PDB file of C-alpha atoms in Angstrom:
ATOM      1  CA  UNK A   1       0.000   0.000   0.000  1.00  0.00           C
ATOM      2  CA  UNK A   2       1.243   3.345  -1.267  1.00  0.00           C
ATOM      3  CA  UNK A   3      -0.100   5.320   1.552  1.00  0.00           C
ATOM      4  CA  UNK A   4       2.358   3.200   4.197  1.00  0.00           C
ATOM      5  CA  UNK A   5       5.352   3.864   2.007  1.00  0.00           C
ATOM      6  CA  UNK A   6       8.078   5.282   4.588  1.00  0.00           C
ATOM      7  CA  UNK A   7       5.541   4.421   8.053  1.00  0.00           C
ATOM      8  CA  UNK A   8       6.777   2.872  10.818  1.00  0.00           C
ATOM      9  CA  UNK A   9       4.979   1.551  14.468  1.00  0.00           C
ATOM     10  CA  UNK A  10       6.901   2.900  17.015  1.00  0.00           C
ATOM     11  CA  UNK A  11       5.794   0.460  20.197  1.00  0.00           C
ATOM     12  CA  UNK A  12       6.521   0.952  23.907  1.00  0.00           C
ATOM     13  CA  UNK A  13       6.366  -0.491  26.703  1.00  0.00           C
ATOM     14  CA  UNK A  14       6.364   0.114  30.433  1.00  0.00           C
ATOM     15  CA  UNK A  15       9.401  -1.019  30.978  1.00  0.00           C
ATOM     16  CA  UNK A  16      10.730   1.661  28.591  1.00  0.00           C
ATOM     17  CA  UNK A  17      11.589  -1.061  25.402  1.00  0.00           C
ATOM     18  CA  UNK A  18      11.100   0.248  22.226  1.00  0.00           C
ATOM     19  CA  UNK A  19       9.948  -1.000  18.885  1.00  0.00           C
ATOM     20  CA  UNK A  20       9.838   0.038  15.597  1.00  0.00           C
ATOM     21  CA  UNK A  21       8.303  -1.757  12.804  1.00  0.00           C
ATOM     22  CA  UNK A  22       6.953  -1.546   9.257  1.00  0.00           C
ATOM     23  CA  UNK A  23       3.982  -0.413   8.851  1.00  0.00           C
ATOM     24  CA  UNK A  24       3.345  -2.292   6.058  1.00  0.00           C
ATOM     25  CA  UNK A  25       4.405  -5.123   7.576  1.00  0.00           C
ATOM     26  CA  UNK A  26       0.245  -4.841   9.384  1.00  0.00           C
ATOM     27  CA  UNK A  27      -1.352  -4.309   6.479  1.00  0.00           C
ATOM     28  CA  UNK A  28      -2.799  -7.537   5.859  1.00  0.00           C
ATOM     29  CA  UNK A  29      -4.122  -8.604   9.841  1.00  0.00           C
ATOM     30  CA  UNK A  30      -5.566 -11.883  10.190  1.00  0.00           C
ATOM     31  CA  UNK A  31      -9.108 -11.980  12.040  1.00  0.00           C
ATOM     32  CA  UNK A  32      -7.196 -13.701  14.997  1.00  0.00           C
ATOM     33  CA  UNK A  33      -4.657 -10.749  14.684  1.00  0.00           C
ATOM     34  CA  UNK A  34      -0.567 -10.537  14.863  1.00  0.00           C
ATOM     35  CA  UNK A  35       2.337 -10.620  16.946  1.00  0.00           C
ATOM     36  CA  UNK A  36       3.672  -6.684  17.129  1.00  0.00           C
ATOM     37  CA  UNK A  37       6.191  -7.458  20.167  1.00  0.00           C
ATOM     38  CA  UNK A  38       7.659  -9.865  22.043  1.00  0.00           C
ATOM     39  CA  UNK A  39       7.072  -9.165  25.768  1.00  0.00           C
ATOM     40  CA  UNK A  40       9.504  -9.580  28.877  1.00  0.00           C
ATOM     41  CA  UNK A  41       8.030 -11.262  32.046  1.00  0.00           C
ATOM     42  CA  UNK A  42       5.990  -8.477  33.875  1.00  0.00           C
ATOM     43  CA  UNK A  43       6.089  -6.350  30.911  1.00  0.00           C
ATOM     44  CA  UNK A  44       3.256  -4.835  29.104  1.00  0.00           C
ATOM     45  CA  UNK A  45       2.630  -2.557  25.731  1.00  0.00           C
ATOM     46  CA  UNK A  46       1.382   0.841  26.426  1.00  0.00           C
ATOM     47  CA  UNK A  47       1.764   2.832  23.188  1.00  0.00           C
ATOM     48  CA  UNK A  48       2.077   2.524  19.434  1.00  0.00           C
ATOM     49  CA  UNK A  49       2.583   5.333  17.422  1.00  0.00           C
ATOM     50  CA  UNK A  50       2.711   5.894  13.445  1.00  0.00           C
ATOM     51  CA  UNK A  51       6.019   7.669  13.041  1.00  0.00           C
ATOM     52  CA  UNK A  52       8.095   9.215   9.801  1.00  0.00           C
ATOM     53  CA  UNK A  53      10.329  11.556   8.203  1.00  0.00           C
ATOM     54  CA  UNK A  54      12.320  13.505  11.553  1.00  0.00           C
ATOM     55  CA  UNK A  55       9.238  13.129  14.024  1.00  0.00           C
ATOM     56  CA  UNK A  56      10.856  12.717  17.456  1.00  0.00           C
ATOM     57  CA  UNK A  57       9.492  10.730  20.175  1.00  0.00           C
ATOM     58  CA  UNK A  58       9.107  11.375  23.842  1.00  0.00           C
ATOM     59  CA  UNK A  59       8.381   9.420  26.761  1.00  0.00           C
ATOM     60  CA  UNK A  60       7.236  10.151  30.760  1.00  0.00           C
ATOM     61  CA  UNK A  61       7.663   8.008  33.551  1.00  0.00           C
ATOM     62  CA  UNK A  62       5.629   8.195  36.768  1.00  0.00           C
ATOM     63  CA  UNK A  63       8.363   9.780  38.887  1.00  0.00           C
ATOM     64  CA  UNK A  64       8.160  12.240  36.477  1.00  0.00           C
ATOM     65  CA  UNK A  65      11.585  11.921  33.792  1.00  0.00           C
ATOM     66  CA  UNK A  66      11.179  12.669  30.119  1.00  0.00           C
ATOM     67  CA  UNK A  67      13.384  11.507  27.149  1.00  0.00           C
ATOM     68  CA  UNK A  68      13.059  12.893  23.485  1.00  0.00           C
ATOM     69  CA  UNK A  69      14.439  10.905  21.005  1.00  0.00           C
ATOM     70  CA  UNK A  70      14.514  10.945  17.438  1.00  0.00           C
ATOM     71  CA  UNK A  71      12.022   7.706  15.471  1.00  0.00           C
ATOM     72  CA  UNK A  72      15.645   7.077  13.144  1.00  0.00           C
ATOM     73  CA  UNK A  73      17.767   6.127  16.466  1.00  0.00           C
ATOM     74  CA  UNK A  74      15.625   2.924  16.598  1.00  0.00           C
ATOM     75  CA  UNK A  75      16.246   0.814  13.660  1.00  0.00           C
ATOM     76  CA  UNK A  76      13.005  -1.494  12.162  1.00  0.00           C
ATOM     77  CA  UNK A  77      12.605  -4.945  13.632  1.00  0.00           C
ATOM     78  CA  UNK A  78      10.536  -7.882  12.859  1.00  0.00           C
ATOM     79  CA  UNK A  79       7.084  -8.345  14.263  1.00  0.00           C
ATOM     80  CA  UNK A  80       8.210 -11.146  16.531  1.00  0.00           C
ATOM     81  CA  UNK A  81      11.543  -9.192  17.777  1.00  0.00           C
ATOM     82  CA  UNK A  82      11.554  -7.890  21.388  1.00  0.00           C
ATOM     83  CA  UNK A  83      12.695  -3.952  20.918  1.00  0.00           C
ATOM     84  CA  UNK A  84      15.653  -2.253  22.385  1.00  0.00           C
ATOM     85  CA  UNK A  85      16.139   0.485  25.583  1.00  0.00           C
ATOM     86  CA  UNK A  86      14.504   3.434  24.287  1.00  0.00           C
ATOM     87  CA  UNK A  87      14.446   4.682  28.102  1.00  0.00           C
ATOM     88  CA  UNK A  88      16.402   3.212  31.577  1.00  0.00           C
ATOM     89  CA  UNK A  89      14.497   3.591  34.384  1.00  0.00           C
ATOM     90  CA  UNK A  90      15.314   3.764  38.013  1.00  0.00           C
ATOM     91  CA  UNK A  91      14.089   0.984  40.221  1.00  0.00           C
ATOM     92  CA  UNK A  92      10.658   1.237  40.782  1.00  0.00           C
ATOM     93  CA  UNK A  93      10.257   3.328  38.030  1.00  0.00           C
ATOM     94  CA  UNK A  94       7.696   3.030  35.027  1.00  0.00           C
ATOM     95  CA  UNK A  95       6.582   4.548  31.614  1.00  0.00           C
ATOM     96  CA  UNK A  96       3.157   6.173  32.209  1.00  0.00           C
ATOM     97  CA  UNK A  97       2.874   8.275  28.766  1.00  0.00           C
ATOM     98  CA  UNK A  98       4.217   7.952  24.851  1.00  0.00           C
ATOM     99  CA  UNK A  99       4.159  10.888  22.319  1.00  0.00           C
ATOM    100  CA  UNK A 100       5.507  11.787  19.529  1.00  0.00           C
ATOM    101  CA  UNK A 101       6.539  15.212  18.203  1.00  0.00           C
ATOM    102  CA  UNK A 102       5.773  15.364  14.128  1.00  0.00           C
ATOM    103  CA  UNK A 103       8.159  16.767  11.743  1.00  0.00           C
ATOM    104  CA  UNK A 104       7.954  20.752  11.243  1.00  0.00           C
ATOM    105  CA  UNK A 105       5.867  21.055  14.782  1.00  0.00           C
ATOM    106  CA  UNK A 106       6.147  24.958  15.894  1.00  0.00           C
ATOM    107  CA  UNK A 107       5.248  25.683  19.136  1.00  0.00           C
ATOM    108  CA  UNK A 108       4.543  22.210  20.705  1.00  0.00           C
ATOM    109  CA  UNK A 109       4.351  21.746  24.707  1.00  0.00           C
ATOM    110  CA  UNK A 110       4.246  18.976  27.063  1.00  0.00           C
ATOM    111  CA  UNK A 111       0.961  18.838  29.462  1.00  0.00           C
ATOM    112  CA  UNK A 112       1.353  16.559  32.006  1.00  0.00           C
ATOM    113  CA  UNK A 113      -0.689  15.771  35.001  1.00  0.00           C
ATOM    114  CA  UNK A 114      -0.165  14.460  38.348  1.00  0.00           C
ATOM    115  CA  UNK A 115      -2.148  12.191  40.326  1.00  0.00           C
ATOM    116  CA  UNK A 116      -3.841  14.287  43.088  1.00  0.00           C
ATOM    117  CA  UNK A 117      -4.881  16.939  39.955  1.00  0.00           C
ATOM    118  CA  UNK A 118      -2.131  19.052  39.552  1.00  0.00           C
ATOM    119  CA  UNK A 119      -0.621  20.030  35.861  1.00  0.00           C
ATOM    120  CA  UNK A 120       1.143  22.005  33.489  1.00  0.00           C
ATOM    121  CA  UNK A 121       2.538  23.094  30.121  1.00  0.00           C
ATOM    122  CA  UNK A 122       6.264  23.158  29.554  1.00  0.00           C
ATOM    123  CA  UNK A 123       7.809  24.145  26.501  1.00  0.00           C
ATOM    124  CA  UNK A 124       8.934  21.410  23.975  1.00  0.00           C
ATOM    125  CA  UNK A 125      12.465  23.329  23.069  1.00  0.00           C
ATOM    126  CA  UNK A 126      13.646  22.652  26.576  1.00  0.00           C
ATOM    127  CA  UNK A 127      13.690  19.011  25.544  1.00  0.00           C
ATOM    128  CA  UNK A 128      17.032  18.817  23.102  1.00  0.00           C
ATOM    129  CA  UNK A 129      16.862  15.158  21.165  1.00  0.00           C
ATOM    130  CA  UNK A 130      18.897  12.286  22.995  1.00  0.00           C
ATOM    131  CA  UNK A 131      19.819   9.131  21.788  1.00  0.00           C
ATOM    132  CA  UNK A 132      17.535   6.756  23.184  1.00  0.00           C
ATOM    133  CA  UNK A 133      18.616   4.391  26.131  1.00  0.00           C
ATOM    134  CA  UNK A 134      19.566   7.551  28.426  1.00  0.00           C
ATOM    135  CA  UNK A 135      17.643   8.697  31.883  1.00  0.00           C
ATOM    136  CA  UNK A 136      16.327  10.987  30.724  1.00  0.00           C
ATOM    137  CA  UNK A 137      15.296  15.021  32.337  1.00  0.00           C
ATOM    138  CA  UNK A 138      13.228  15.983  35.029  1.00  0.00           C
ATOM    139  CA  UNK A 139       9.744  16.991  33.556  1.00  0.00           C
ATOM    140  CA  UNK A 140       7.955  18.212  36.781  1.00  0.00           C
ATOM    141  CA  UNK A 141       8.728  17.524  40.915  1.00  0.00           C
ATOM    142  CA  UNK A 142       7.045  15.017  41.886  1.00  0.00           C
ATOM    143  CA  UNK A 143       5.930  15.467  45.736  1.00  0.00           C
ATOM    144  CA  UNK A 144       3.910  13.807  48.205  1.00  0.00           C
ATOM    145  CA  UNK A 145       1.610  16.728  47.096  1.00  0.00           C
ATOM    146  CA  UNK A 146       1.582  16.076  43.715  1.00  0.00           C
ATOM    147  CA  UNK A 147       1.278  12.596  43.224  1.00  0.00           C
ATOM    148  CA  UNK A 148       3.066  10.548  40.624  1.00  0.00           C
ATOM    149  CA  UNK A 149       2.607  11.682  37.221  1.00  0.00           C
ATOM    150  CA  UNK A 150      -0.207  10.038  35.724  1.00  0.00           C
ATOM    151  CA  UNK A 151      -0.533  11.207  32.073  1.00  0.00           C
ATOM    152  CA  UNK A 152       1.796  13.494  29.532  1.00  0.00           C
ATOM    153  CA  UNK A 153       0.604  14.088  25.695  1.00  0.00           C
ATOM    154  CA  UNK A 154       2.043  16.872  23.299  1.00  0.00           C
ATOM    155  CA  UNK A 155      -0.324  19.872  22.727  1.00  0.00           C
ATOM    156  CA  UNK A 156      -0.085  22.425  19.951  1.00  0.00           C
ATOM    157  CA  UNK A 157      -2.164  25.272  19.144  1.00  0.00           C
ATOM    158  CA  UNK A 158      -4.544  23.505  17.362  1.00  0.00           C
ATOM    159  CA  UNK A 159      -5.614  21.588  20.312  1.00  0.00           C
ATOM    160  CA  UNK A 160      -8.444  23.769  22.596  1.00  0.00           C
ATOM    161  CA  UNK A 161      -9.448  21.920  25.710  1.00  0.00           C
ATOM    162  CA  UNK A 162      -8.583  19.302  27.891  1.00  0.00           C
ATOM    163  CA  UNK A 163     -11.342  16.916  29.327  1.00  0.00           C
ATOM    164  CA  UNK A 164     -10.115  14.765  32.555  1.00  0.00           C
ATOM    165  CA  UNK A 165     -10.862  11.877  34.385  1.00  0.00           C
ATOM    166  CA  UNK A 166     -10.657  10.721  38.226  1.00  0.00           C
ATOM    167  CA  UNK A 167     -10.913   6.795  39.154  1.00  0.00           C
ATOM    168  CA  UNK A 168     -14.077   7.796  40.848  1.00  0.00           C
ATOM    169  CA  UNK A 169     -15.656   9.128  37.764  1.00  0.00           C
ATOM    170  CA  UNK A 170     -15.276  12.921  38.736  1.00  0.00           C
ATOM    171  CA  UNK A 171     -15.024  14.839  35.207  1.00  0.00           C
ATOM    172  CA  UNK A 172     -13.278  18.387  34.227  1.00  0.00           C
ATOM    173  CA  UNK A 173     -13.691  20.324  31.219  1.00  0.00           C
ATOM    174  CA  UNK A 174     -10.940  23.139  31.151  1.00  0.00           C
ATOM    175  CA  UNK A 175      -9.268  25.395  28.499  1.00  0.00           C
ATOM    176  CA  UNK A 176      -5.808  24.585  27.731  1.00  0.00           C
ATOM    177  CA  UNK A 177      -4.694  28.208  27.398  1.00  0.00           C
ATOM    178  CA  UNK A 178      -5.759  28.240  31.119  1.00  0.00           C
ATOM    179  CA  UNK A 179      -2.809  25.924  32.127  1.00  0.00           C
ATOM    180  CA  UNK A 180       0.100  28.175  32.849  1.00  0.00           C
ATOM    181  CA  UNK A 181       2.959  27.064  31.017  1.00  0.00           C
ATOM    182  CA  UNK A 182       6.168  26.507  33.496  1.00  0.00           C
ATOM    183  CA  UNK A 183       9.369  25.115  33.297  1.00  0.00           C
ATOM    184  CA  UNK A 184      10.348  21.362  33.882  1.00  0.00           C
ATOM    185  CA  UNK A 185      11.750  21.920  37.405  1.00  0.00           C
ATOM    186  CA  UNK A 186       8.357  22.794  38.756  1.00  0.00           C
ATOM    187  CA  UNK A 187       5.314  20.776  40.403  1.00  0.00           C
ATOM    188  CA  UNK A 188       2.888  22.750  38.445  1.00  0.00           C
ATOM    189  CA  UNK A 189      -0.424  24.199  39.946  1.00  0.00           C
ATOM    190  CA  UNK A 190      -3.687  22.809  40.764  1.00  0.00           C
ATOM    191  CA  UNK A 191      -6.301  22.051  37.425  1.00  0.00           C
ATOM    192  CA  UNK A 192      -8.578  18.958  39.322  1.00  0.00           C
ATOM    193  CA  UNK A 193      -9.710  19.354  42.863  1.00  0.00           C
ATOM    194  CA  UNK A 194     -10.317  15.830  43.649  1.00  0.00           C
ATOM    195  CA  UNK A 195     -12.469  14.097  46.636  1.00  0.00           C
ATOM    196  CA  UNK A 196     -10.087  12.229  49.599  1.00  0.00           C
ATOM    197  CA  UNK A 197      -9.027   8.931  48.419  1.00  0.00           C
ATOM    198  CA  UNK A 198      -9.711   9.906  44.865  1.00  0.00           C
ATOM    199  CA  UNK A 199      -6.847  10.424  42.240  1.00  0.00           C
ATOM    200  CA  UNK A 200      -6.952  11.060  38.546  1.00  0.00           C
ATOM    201  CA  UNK A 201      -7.310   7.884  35.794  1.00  0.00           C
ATOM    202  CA  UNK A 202      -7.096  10.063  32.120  1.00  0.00           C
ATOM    203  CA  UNK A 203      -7.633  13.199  30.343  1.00  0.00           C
ATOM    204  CA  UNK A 204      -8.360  13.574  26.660  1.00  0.00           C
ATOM    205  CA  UNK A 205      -7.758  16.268  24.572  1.00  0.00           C
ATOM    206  CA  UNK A 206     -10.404  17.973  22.926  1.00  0.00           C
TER     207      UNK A 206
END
């Protein structure tokens, strides 16, 4: 198919492996479907992304470090091939959030949100491309205020409101411009006041 022509699936996992693969290689799925990645033990897939050209990829653990590397510093594999270190984690340590950063982006910023509702908008350009494999930079301070990080996605301008999620079903609706934008160093500001024992599951954006 012409339209695949220079695709790829860029997979990851909690764990921080990454895969990339074809995306022709999925064009013809069988109704009892395919093997995209082999999995470690107590390992599990959390995001596949179409990538091309000199989009960049970035990923967000839960303790809150981010890595931005570039799609070509992960060579295509097989369907049946486990993936390589796109991100080493500290113990205790996992991959919450997957994005990717298309070619020719202006303006782009990282929204993340914490656990116990607190967020923020930091500027893409004070993520420089890595190679992949690496630590990683601190995105936002996590605190026993905060909460772990619970969800990251790259916003633009064309992207208007965010709509969020707690684990008990509260919901938000919120403006995007409203988020202040910060740097990474910084634990953000409140966006969800959530009940005790409650903590957020997901935002979309809208």
């Amino acid at each position: 198919m012409k339209e695949m022509e220079g695709i790829s699936l860029m997979m990851v996992t909690k764990n921080g492996t990454t895969k990339k693969s074809a995306a022709q290689s999925f064009k013809d799925v069988r109704r009892n479907g395919l093997i995209a990645i082999r999995l470690e033990d107590n390992d599990e897939l959390l995001s596949a992304l179409f990538v091309q050209d000199e989009d960049s990829v970035m990923l967000t653990t839960q303790c809150g470090q981010s890595i931005r590397f570039s799609h070509n510093d992960v060579r295509e594999m097989g369907r049946t091939a486990a993936g390589v270190i796109g991100m080493k984690l500290d113990k205790g340590d996992l991959i919450v959030a997957a994005d990717k950063i298309p070619t020719g982006t202006k303006n782009a910023e990282l929204l993340i949100m914490t656990a116990n509702g607190y967020g923020k908008k930091t500027k893409i350009s004070e993520y420089k491309i890595q190679k992949r494999g690496g630590s990683g930079i601190k995105t936002v301070k996590v605190t026993d205020k905060t909460g772990k990080l619970m969800v990251a996605r790259i916003v633009t301008t064309e992207n208007e409101e965010l709509l969020a999620v707690s684990k008990d079903s509260q919901v938000i609706r919120t403006e995007i411009s409203s988020i202040p934008t910060l740097g990474r160093d910084t634990q953000g500001v409140r966006i969800m006041k959530l009940r005790e024992g409650d903590t957020l599951a997901s935002f979309n954006l809208l």
